[in-house]
PDB file of C-alpha atoms in Angstrom:
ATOM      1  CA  UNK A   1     112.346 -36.258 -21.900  1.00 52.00           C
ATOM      2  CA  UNK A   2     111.998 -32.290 -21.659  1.00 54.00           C
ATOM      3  CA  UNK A   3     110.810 -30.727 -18.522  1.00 54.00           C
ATOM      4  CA  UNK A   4     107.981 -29.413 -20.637  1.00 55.00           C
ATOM      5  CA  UNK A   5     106.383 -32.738 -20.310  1.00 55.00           C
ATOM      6  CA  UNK A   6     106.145 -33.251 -16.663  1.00 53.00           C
ATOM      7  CA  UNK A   7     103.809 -30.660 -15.214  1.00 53.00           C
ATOM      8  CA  UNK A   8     101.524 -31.688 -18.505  1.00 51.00           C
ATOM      9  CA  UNK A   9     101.592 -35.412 -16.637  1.00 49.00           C
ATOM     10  CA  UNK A  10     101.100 -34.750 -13.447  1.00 49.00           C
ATOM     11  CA  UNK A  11      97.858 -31.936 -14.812  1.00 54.00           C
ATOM     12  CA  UNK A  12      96.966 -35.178 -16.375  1.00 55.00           C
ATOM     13  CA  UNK A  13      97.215 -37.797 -13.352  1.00 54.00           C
ATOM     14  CA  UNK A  14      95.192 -35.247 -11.626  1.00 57.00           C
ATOM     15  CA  UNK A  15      92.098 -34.840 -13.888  1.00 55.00           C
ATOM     16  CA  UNK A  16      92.040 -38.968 -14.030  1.00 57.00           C
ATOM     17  CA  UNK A  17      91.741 -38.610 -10.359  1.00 57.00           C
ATOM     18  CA  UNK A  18      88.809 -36.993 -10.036  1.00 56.00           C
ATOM     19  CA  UNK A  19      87.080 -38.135 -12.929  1.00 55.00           C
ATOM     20  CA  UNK A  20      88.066 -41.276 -11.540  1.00 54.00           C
ATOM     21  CA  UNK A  21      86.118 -40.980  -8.397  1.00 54.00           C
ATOM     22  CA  UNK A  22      83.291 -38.761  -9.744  1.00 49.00           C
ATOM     23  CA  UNK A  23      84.527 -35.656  -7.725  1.00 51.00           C
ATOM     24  CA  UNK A  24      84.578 -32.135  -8.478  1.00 53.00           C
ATOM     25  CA  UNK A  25      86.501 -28.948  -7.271  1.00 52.00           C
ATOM     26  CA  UNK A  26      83.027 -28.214  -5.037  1.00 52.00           C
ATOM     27  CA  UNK A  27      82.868 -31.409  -3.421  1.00 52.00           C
ATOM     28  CA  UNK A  28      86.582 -31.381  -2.675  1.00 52.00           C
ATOM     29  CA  UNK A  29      85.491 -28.450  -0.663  1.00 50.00           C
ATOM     30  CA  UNK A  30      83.317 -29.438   2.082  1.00 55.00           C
ATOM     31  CA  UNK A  31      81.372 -26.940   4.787  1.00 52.00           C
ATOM     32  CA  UNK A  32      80.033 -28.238   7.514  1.00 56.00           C
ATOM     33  CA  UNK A  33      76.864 -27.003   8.155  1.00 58.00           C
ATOM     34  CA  UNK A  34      74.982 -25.939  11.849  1.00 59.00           C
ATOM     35  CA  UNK A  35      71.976 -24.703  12.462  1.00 72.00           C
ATOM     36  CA  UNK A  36      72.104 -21.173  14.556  1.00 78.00           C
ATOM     37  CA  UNK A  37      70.240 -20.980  17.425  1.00 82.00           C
ATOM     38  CA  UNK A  38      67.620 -18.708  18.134  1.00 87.00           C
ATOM     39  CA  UNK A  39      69.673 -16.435  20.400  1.00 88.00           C
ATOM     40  CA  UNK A  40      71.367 -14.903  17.470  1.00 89.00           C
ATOM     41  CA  UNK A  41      68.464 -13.414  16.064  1.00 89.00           C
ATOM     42  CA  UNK A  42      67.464 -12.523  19.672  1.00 92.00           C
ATOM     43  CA  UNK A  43      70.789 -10.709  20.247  1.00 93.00           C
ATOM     44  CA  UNK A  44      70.367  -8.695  16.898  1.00 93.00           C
ATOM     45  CA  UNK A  45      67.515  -7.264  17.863  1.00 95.00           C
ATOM     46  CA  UNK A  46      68.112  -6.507  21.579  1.00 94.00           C
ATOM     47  CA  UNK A  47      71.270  -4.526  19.807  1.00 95.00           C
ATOM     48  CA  UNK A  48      69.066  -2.692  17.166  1.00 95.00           C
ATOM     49  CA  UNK A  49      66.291  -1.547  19.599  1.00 96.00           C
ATOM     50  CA  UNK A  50      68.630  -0.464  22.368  1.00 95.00           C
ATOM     51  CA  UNK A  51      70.441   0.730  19.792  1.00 93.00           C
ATOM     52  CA  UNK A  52      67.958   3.432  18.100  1.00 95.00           C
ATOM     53  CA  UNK A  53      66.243   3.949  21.381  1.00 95.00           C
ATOM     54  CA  UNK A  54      69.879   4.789  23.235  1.00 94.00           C
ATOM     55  CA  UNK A  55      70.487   7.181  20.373  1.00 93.00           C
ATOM     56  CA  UNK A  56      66.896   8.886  20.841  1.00 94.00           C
ATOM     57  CA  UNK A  57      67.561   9.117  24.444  1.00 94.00           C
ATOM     58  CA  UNK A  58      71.247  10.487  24.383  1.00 92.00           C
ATOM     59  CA  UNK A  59      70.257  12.580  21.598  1.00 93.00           C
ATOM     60  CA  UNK A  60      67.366  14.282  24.007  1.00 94.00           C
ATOM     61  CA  UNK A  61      69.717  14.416  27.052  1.00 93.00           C
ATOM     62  CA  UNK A  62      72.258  16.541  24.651  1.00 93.00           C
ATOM     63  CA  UNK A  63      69.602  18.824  23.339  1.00 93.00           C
ATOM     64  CA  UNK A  64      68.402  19.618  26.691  1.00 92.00           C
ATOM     65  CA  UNK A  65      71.975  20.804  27.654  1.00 91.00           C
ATOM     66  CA  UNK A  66      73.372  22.720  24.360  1.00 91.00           C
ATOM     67  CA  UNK A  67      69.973  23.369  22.350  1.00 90.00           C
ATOM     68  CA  UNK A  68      68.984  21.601  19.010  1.00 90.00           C
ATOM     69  CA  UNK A  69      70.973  22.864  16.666  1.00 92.00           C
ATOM     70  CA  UNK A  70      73.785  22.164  17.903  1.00 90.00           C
ATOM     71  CA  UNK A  71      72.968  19.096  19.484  1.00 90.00           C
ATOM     72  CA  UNK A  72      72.605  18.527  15.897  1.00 90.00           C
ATOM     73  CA  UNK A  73      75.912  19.473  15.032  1.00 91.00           C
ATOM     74  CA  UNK A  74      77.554  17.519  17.614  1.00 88.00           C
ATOM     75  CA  UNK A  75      75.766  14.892  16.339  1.00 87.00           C
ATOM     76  CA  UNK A  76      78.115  14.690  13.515  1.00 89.00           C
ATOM     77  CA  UNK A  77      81.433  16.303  14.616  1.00 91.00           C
ATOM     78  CA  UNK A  78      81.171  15.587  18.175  1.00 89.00           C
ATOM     79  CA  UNK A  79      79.535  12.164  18.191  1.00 88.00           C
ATOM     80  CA  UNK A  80      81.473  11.065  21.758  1.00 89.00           C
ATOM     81  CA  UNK A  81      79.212  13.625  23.275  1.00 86.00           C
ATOM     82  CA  UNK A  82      76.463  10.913  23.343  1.00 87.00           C
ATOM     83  CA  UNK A  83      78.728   8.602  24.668  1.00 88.00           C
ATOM     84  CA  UNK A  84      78.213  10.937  27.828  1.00 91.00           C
ATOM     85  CA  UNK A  85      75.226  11.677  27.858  1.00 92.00           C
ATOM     86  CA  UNK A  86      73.594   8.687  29.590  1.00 93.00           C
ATOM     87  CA  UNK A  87      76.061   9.168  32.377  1.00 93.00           C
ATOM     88  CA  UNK A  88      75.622  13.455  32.704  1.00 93.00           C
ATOM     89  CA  UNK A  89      71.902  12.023  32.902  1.00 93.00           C
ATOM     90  CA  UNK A  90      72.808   9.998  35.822  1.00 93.00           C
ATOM     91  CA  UNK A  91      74.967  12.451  37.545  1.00 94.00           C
ATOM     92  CA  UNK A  92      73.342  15.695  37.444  1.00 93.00           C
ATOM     93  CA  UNK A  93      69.664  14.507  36.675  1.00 90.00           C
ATOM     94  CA  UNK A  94      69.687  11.298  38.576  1.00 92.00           C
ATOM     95  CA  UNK A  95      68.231   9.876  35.429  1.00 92.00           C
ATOM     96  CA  UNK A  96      69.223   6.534  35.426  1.00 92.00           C
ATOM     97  CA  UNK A  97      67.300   5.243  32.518  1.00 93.00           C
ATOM     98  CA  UNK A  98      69.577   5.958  29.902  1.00 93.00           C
ATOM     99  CA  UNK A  99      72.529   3.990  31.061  1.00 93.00           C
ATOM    100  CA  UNK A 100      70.170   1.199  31.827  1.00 93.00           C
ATOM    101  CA  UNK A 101      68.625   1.323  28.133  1.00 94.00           C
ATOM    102  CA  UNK A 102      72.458   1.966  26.647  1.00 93.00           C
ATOM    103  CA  UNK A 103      74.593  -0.363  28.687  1.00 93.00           C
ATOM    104  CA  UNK A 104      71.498  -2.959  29.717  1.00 94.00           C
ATOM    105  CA  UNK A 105      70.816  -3.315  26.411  1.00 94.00           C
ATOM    106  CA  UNK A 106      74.726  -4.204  25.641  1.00 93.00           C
ATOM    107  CA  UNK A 107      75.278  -6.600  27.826  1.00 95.00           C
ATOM    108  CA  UNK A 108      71.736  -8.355  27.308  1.00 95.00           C
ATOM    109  CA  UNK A 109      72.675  -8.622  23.567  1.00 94.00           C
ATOM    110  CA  UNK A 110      75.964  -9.957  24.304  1.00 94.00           C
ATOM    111  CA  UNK A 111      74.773 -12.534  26.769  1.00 95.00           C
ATOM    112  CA  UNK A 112      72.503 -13.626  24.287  1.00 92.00           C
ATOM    113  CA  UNK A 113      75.241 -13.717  21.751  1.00 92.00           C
ATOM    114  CA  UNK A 114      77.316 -16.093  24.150  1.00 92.00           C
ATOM    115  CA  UNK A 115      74.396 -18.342  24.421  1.00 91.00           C
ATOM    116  CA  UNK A 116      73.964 -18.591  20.753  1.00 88.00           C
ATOM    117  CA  UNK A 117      77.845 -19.187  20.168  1.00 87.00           C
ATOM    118  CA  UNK A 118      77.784 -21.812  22.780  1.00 86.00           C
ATOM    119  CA  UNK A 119      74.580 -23.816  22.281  1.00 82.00           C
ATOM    120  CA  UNK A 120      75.348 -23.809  17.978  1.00 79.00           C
ATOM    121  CA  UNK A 121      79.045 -24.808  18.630  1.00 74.00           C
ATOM    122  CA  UNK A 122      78.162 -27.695  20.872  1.00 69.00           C
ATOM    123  CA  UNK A 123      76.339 -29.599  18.459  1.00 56.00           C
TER     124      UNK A 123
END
């Protein structure tokens, strides 16, 4: 016997094996499927509204300090500027609405989120 012949029998004792038991590579494989809860899809879009919305808002409070053009600009160079914003809007407007819609809106989504995880993972 050559070591040729080996791997050729065990390739062999395999496919008799699953033909044997009418199984194929996919059902070797085996998911297991949940259902996701209604909270996800909440959470998306409680982080897409606040999302845009924050961006409008933060994009306003910039403008109103450096102009539109470059508000513009800073837009895309000098996108931590917005990360500011809702904060100079607190501070020096006493503004609060923009933290509430930026931040709010973060940690509403991400409650959400948690229920979701927790109520699709239990079952």
């Amino acid at each position: 016997m050559t070591d040729d012949k080996y791997p050729i029998e065990v390739k062999e004792v395999e496919a008799e094996r699953i033909n044997g038991k009418d199984e194929t590579l996919r059902s070797q494989f085996k998911f297991q499927s949940f259902r996701l809860s209604p909270f996800f899809g909440i959470s998306i879009i409680v982080y897409i509204i606040t999302a845009f919305w924050g961006l409008v808002i933060c994009f306003d409070v910039v403008k109103e300090i450096v102009g539109g053009f470059l508000a513009f600009i800073s837009l895309i160079f000098f996108p931590f500027l917005l990360t500011l914003a809702p904060w100079y809007a607190l501070l020096v407007n006493h503004n609060f609405y923009p933290l509430l819609i930026v931040y709010g809106g973060g940690v509403l989504g991400s409650i959400c989120f948690k229920i979701g995880m927790r109520s699709t993972l239990r079952k």
